[in-house]
Coordinates of C-alpha atoms in Angstrom, one line a residue:
Chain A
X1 CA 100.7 106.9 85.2
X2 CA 98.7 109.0 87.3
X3 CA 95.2 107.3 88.7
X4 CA 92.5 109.2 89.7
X5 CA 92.8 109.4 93.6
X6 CA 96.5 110.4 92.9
X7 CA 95.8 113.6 91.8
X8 CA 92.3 114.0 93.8
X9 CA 94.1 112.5 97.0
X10 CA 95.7 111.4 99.0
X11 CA 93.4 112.5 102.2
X12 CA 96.2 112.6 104.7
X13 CA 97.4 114.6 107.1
X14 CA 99.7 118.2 106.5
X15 CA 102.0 119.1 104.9
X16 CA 103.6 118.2 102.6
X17 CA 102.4 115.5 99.9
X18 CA 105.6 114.5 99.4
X19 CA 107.9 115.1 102.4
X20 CA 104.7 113.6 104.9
X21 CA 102.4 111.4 102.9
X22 CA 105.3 109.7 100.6
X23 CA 107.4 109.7 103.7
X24 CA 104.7 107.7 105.3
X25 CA 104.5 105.4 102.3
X26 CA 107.9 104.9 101.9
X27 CA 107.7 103.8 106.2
X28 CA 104.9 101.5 104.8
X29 CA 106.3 99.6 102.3
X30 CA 109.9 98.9 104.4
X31 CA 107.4 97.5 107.1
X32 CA 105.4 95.4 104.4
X33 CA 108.7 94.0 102.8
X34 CA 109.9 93.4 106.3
X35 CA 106.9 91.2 107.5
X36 CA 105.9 93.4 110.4
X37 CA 106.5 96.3 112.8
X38 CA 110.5 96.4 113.0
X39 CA 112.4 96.4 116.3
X40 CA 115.0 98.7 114.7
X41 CA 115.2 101.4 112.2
X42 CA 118.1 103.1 110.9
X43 CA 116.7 106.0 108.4
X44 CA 118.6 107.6 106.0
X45 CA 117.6 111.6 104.6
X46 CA 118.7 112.2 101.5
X47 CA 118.3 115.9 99.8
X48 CA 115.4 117.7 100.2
X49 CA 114.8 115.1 102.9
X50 CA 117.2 115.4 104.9
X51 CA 117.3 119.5 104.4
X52 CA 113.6 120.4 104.9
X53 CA 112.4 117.3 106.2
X54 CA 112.0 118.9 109.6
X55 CA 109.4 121.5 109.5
X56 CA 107.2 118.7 107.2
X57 CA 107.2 116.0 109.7
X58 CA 109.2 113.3 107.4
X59 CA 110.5 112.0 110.4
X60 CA 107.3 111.6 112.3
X61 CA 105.8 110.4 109.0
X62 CA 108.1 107.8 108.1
X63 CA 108.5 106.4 111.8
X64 CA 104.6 106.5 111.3
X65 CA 104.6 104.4 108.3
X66 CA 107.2 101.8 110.0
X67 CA 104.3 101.5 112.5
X68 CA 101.6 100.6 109.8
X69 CA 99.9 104.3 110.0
X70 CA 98.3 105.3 106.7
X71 CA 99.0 109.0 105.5
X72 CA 95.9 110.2 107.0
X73 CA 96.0 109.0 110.5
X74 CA 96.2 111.4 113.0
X75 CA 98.6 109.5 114.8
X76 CA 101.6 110.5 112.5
X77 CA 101.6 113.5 114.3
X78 CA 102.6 111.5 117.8
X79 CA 104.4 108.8 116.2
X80 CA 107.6 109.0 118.0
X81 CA 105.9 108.6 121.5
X82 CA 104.0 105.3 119.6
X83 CA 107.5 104.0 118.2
X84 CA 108.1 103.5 122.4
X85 CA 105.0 102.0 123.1
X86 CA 105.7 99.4 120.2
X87 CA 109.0 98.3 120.4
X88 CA 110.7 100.4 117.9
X89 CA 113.6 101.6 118.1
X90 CA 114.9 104.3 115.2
X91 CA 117.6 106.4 114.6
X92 CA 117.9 109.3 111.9
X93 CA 121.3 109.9 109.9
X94 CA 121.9 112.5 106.6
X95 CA 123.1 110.6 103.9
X96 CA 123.8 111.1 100.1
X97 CA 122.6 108.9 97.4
X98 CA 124.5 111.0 94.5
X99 CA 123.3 113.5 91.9
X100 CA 121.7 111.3 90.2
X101 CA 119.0 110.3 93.1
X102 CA 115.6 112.3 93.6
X103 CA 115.8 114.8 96.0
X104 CA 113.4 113.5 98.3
X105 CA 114.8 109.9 98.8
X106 CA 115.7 108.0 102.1
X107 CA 117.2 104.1 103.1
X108 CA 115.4 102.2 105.2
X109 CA 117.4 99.8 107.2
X110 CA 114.9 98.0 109.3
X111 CA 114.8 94.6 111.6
X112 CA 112.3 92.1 113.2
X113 CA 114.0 89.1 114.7
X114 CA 116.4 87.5 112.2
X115 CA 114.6 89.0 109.3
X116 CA 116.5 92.6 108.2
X117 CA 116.4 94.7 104.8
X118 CA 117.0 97.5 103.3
X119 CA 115.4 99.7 100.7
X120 CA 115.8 102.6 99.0
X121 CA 112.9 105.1 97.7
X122 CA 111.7 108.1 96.7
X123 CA 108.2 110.3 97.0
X124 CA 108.3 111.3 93.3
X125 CA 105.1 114.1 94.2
X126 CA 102.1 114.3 95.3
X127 CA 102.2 111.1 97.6
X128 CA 103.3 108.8 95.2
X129 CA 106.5 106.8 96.2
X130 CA 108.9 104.5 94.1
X131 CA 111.2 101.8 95.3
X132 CA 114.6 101.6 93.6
X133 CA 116.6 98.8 95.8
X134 CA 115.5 95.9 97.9
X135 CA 118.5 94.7 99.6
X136 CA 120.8 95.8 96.6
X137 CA 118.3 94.7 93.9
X138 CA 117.1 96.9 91.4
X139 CA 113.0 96.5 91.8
X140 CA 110.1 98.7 90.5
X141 CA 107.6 98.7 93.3
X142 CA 105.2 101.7 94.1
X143 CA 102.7 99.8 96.4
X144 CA 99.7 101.6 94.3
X145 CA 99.1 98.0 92.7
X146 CA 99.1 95.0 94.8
X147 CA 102.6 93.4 94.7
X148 CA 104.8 90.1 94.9
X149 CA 108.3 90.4 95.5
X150 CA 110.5 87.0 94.9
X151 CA 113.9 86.2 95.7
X152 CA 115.0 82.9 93.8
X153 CA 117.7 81.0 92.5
X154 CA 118.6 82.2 89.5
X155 CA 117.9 79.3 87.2
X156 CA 116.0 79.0 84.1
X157 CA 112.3 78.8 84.3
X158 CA 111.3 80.4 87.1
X159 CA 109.8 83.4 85.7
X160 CA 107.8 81.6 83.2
X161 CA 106.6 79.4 86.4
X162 CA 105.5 82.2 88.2
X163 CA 104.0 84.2 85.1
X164 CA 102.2 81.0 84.7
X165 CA 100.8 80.6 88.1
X166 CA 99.4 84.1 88.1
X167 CA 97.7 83.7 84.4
X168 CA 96.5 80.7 85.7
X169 CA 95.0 82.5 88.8
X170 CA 93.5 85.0 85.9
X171 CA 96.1 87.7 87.1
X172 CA 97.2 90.1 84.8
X173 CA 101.2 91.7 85.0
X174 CA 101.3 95.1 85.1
X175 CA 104.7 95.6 85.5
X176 CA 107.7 93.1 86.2
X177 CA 111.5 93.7 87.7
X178 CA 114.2 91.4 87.4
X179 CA 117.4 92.0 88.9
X180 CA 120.4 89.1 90.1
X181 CA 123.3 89.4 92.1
X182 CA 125.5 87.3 89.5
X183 CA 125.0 84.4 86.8
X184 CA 123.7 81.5 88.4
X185 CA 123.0 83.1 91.7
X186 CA 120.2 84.7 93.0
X187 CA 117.2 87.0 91.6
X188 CA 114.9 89.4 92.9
X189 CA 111.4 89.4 91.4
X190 CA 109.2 92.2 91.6
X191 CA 105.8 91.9 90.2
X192 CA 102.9 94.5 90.2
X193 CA 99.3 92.7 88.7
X194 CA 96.1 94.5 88.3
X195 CA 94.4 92.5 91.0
X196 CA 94.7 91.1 94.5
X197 CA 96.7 88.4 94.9
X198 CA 95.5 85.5 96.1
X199 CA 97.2 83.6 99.3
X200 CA 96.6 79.7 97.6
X201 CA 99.5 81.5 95.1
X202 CA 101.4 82.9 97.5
X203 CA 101.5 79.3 99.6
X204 CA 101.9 77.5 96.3
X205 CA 104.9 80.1 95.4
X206 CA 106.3 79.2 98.9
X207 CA 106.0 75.5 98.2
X208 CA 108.9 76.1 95.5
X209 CA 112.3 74.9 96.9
X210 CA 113.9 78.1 94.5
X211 CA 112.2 80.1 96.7
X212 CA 113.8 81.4 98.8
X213 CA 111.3 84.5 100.5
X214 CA 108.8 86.0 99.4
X215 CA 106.5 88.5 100.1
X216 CA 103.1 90.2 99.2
X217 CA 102.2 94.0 99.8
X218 CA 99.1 94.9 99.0
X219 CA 98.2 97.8 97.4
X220 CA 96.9 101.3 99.1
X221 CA 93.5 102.3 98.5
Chain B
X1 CA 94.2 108.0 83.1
X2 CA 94.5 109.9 79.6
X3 CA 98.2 111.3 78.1
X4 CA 96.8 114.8 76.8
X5 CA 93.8 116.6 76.8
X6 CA 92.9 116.3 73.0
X7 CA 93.1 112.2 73.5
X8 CA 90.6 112.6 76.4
X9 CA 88.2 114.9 74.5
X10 CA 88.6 112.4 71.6
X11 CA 88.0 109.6 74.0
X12 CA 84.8 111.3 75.1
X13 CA 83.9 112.4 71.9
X14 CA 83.8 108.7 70.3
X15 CA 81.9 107.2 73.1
X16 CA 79.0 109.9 72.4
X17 CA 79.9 110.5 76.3
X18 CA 80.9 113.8 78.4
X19 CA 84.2 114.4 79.7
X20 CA 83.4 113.4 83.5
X21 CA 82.2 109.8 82.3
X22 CA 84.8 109.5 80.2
X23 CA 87.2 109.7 83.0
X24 CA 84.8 107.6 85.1
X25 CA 85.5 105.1 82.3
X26 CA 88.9 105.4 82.5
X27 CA 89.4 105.1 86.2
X28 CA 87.3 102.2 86.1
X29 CA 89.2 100.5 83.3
X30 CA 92.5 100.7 85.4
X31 CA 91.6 100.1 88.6
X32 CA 88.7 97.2 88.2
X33 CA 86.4 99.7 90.7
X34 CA 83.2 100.2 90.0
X35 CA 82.1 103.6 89.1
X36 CA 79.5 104.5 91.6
X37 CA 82.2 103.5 93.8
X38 CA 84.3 106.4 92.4
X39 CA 81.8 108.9 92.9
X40 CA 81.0 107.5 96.2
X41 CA 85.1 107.8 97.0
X42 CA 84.6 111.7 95.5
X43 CA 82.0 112.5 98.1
X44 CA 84.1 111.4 100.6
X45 CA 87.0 113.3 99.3
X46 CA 84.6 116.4 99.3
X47 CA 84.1 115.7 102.5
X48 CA 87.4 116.0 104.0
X49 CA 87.9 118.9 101.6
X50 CA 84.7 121.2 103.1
X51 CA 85.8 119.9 106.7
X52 CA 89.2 121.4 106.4
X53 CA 88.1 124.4 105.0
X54 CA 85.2 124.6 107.7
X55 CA 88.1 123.8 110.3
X56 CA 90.5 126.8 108.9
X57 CA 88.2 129.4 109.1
X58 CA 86.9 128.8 112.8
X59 CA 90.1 129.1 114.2
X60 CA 93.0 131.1 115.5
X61 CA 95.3 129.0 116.1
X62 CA 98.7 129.6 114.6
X63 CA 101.3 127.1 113.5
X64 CA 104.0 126.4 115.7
X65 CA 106.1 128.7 113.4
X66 CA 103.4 131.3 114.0
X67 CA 103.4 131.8 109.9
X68 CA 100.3 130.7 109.7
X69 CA 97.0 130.2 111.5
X70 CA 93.9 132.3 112.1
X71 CA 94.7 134.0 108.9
X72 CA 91.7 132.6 106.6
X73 CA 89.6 133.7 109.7
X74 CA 90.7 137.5 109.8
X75 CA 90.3 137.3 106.0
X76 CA 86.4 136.3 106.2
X77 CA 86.0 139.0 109.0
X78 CA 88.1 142.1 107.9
X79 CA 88.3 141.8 104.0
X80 CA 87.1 145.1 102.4
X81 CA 85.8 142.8 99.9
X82 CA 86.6 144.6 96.7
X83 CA 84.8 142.4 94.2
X84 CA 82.4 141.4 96.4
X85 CA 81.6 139.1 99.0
X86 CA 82.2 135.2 97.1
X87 CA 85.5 137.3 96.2
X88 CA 86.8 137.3 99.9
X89 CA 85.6 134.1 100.7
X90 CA 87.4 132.4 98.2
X91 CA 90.7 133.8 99.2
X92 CA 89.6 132.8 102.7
X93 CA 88.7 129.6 102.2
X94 CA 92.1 128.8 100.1
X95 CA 93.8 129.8 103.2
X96 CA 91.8 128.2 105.4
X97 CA 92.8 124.6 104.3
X98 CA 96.8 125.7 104.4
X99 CA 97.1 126.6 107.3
X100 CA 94.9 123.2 108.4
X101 CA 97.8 121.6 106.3
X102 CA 100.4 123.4 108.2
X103 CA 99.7 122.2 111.4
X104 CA 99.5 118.5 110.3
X105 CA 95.5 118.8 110.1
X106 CA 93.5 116.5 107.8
X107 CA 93.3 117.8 103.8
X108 CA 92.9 116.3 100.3
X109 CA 96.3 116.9 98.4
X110 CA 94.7 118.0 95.0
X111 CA 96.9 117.0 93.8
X112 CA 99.3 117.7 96.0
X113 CA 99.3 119.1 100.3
X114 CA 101.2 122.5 99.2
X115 CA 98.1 123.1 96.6
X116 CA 95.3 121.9 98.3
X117 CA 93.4 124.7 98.9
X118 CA 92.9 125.7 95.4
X119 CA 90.4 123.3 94.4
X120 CA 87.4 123.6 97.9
X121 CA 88.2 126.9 97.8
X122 CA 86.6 127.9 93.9
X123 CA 84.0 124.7 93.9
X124 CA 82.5 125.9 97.3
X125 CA 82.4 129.2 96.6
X126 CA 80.6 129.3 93.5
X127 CA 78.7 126.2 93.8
X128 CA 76.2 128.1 96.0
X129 CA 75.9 130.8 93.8
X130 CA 75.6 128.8 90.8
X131 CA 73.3 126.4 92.0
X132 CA 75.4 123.0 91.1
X133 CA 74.0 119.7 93.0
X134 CA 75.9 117.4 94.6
X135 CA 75.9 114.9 91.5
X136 CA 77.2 118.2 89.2
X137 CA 79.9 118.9 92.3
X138 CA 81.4 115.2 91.7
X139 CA 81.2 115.4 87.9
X140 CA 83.4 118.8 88.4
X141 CA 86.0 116.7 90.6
X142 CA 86.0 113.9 87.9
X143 CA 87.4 117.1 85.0
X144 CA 89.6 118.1 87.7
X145 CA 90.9 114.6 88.0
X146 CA 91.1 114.3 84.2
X147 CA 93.1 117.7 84.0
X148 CA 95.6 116.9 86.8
X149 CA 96.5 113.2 85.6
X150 CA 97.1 114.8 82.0
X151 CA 99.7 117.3 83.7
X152 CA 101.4 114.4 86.2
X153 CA 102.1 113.0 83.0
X154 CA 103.1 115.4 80.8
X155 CA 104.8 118.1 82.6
X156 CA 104.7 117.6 86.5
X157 CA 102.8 118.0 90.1
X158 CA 105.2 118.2 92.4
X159 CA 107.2 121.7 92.8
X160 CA 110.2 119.4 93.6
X161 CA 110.0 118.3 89.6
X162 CA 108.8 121.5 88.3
X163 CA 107.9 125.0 91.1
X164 CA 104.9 126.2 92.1
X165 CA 103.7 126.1 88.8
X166 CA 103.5 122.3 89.0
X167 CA 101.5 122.3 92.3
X168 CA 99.0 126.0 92.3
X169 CA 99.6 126.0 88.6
X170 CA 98.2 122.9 88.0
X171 CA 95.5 122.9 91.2
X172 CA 94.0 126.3 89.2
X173 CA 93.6 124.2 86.0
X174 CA 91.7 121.5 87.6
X175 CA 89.5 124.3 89.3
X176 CA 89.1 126.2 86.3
X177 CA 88.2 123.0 83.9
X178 CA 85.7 121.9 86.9
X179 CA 84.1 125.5 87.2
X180 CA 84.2 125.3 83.1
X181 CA 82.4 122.5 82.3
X182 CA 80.1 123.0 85.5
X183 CA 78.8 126.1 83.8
X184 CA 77.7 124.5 80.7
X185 CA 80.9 125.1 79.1
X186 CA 82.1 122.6 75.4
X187 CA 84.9 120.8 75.8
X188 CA 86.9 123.1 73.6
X189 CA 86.2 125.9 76.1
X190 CA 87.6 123.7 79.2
X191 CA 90.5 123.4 77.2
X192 CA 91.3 126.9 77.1
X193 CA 90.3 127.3 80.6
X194 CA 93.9 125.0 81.4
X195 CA 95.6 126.9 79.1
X196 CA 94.2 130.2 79.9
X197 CA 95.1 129.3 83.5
X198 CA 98.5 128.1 82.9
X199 CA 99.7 130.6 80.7
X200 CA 99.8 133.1 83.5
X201 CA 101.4 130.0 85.9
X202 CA 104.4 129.5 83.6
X203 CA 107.9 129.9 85.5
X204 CA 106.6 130.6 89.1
X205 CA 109.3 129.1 91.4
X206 CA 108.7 126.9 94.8
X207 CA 110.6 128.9 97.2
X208 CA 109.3 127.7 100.8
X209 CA 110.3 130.2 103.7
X210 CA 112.1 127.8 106.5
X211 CA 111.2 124.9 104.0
X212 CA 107.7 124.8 105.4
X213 CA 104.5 124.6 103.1
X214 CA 103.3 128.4 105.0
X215 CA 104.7 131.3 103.1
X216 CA 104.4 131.9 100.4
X217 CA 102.2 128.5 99.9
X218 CA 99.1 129.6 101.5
X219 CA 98.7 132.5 100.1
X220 CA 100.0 131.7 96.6
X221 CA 97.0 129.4 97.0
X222 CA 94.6 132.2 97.2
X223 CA 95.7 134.2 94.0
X224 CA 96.0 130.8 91.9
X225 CA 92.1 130.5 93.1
X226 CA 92.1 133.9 91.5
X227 CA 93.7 132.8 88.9
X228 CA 91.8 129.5 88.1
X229 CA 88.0 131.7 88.2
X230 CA 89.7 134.2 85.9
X231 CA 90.3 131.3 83.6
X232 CA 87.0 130.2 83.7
X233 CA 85.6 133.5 82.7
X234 CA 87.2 134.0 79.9
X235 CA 87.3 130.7 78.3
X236 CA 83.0 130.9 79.0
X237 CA 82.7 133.9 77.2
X238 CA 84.0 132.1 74.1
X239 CA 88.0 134.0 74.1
X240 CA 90.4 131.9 72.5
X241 CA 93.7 131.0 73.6
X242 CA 95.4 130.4 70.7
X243 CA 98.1 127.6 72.0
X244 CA 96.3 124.6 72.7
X245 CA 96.1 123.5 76.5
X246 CA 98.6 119.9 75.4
X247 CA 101.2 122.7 74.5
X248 CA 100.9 124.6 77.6
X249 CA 101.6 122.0 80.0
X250 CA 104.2 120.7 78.0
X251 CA 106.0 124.0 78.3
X252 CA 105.3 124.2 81.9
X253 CA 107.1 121.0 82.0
X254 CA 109.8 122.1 79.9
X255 CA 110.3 125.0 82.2
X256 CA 110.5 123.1 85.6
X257 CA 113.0 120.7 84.2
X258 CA 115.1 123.7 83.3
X259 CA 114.2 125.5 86.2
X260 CA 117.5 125.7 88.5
X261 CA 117.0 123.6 91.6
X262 CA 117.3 126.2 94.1
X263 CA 113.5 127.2 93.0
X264 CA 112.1 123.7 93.0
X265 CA 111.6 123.0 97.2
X266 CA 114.7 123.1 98.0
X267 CA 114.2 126.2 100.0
X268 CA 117.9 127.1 98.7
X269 CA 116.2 130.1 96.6
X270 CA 114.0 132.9 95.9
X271 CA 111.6 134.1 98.8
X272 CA 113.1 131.9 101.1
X273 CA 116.6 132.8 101.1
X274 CA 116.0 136.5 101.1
X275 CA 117.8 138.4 104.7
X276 CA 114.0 138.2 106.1
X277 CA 113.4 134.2 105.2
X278 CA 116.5 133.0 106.4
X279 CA 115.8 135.0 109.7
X280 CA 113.1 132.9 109.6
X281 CA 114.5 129.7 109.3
X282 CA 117.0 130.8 111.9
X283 CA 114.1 131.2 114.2
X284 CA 112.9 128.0 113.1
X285 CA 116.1 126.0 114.2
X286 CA 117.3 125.3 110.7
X287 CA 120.7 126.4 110.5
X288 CA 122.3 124.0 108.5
X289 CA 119.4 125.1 105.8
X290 CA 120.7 128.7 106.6
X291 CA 124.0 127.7 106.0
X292 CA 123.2 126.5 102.5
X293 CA 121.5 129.1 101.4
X294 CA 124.2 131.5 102.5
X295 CA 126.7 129.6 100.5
X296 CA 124.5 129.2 97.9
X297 CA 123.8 133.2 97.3
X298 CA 127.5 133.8 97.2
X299 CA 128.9 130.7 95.0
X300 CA 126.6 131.7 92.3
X301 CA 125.2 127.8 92.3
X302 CA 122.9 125.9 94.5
X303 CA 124.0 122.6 96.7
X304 CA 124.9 119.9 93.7
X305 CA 123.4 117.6 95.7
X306 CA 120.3 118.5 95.1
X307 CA 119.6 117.0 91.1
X308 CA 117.1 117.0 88.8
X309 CA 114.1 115.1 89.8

């Protein structure tokens, strides 16, 4: 549901709510799951993405958002010349996601190092984004709550363990994704709480040898 | 935030408290913020809104499409000013903060970029002549707010889910509910202010020359300020709309989910694949968007890959 600075915000900078502040989000959150600024990008436009994306600066604004820009800094608008200065390398391709996807969705294939994933997401209007895939995993994530993603073994117990450890930090679910690649194998947690989440929890989390990464995004003002 | 506009009246209604608080409450309940940090975050917002439109109207500077730009300023210098004055600074001041927008300029998407000038450009223009203080400006935002989360969840805000009826249909609710209750107006009456506003939004299509948020988006965001004081008007002196607001937005939802997709951003459709828009777009270095929109006018059928939000 729509919060208050959703519909009187975001401040950002023009265009297009969705094709330049989601865009920027969307840049965000592959840059949050990835731990840092990426060394590569490899961007996929899907739809109204790929077709109009040009004249709104999706582009500039998701390259921006790889970089750690927030919607309204001025420094989307020169965001390819700052990809150099940082290290980041991108490249743009069309792609299609089928019928079924939103029209303004893109994949995000993005590295640092040896760590590398990919999501999937859409700006679903007026600067709001939703993730769909994280590595192949279905996951609800839309970085407007502060945010714990989990990959684990898939055995029993764990999500009562980590429910536990957040009531016990007085943290309350507001939603919660589960997806695995196969019985017995591995699933990704996605878990959106009303509050910040504390690092002793995250470190705790870590501590867990059926976890395997983790990480936690906070959530945009 | 609340799910129709008869549960927020209720809400506000119960707690002996008027609409504004009641979405101060609300805010506050979801978020954990306090709610003079709200209002403090709405001055801010206001802010950045009177900047852009201050910004707008003291330049000349066109977009790089040359669409837009300079515009709001001829507007403020040359209008004959037909209904006086406030009349042609409204338009000018919607303009003003598009064609900021266009060239990647600082705005407030309320709620969304495309619609952003709708909302500054009816608050500042009558708050002077009105008299409302600051405080009164805030409490006008907070009804906006309210009006726009009940439409984001009921219908839609963004012209890819539902036209330009989703984004200036919904900004010139929020303005007209602000302007509403700001003149002393009951909660009944800001209700018919949405659906007075809406009902003459319903079915208008989001058909963005060259895919860019310029024409017809700036000045579509002058008439829905038009629009949106009309509203207020007539829901002040006490005329009834006799469909309640709830029932108005959901039809404006119904009808952007069956609106075809070619009217719905895609830029496939309507203004923006007439012979003069896709001469734009040519101009523009959009072929491929050409391309598709030429196919699409003679299959009968927009691009299938563009689906239902």
């Amino acid at each position: 549901m729509a919060r208050l600075f959703d519909i009187l915000g975001p401040t950002m900078v023009g265009p297009s709510s969705s094709h330049t502040a989601g865009a920027c989000r969307l840049g965000l959150l592959a840059r949050a799951i990835l731990g840092g600024t990426p060394e590569r990008a490899l961007i996929g436009l899907h739809g109204s993405f790929s077709m109009t994306g040009e004249g709104h600066g999706t582009k500039r604004a998701i390259v921006g958002g790889l970089l750690g820009f927030q919607p309204d800094d001025p420094r989307l608008r020169e965001s390819f010349a700052e990809a150099g200065e940082a290290g980041l390398e991108y490249e743009f391709e069309a792609i299609e996601l089928g019928e079924d996807a939103h029209p303004n969705s893109a994949r995000l294939e993005v590295e640092l190092g040896a760590e590398r994933t990919r999501i999937v997401g859409s700006s679903i209007g007026g600067g709001r984004v939703r993730l769909d895939r994280i590595d192949g995993f279905d996951v609800r994530v839309t970085g407007s709550l502060p945010t714990l993603v989990v990959l684990a073994d898939d055995v029993p117990g764990t999500i009562a363990l980590i429910t536990g450890m957040l009531a016990d930090n007085g943290l309350n679910l507001a939603t919660m994704q589960v997806d695995r690649t196969g019985r017995g194998e591995r699933a990704l947690m996605t878990i959106e709480a009303d509050h910040e989440i504390p690092e002793t929890l995250v470190a705790e989390l870590g501590e867990q040898d059926w976890v395997h990464w983790m990480r936690r995004i906070s959530a945009w003002a | 935030m609340f799910r129709s506009i008869a549960e927020w009246f209720e809400a506000a209604e119960g707690r002996g408290s008027s609409l504004p608080v009641a979405v101060l409450r609300a805010e506050e309940k979801e978020t954990g913020a306090a709610g003079d940090q709200i209002r403090e975050r709405i001055r801010e917002t206001l802010a950045v809104m009177r900047a852009a439109v201050d910004e707008g109207l003291g330049s000349s500077e066109e977009s790089p499409t040359g669409l837009t730009g300079g515009r709001a300023k001829r507007l403020a210098e040359g209008a004959p000013s037909l209904l006086g004055a406030a009349f042609s600074a409204m338009l000018s001041r919607a303009i003003a903060t598009l064609e900021v927008n266009a060239r990647m300029g600082l705005i407030v998407a309320a709620p969304t970029a495309g619609a952003a000038g709708v909302v500054p450009a009816v608050l500042f223009t009558l708050e002077g002549s009105r008299g409302w203080s600051p405080d009164e400006l805030v409490d006008g935002m907070l009804v906006a707010g309210g009006v726009g989360a009940v439409i984001a969840h009921r219908a839609s805000i963004a012209g890819a889910g539902g036209g330009c009826q989703a984004e200036t249909g919904s900004a010139a609710a929020m303005a007209a509910a602000a302007v509403t209750y700001l003149e002393g107006g009951t909660p009944e009456q800001v209700g018919q202010a949405v659906a007075f506003t809406l009902q003459g939004m319903l079915g208008l299509i989001c058909d963005p020359v060259a895919g860019l948020v310029e024409i017809p988006c700036a000045y579509r965001n002058a008439t829905a300020a038009v629009q949106a004081t009309a509203a207020a008007e007539l829901a002040l002196a006490g005329l009834e709309f006799p469909i309640p607001a709830d029932e108005v937005i959901d039809v404006m939802g119904e009808v952007g989910r069956k609106m075809d997709v070619r009217y719905r951003e895609t830029a496939l459709g309507g203004l923006a694949a007439t012979p003069a828009g896709q001469e734009i777009a040519r101009r523009a270095g959009m072929s491929e968007l050409v391309e598709l929109q030429r196919r699409g006018s003679t299959a009968g059928e927009g691009s299938a890959r563009f689906g239902p939000s």
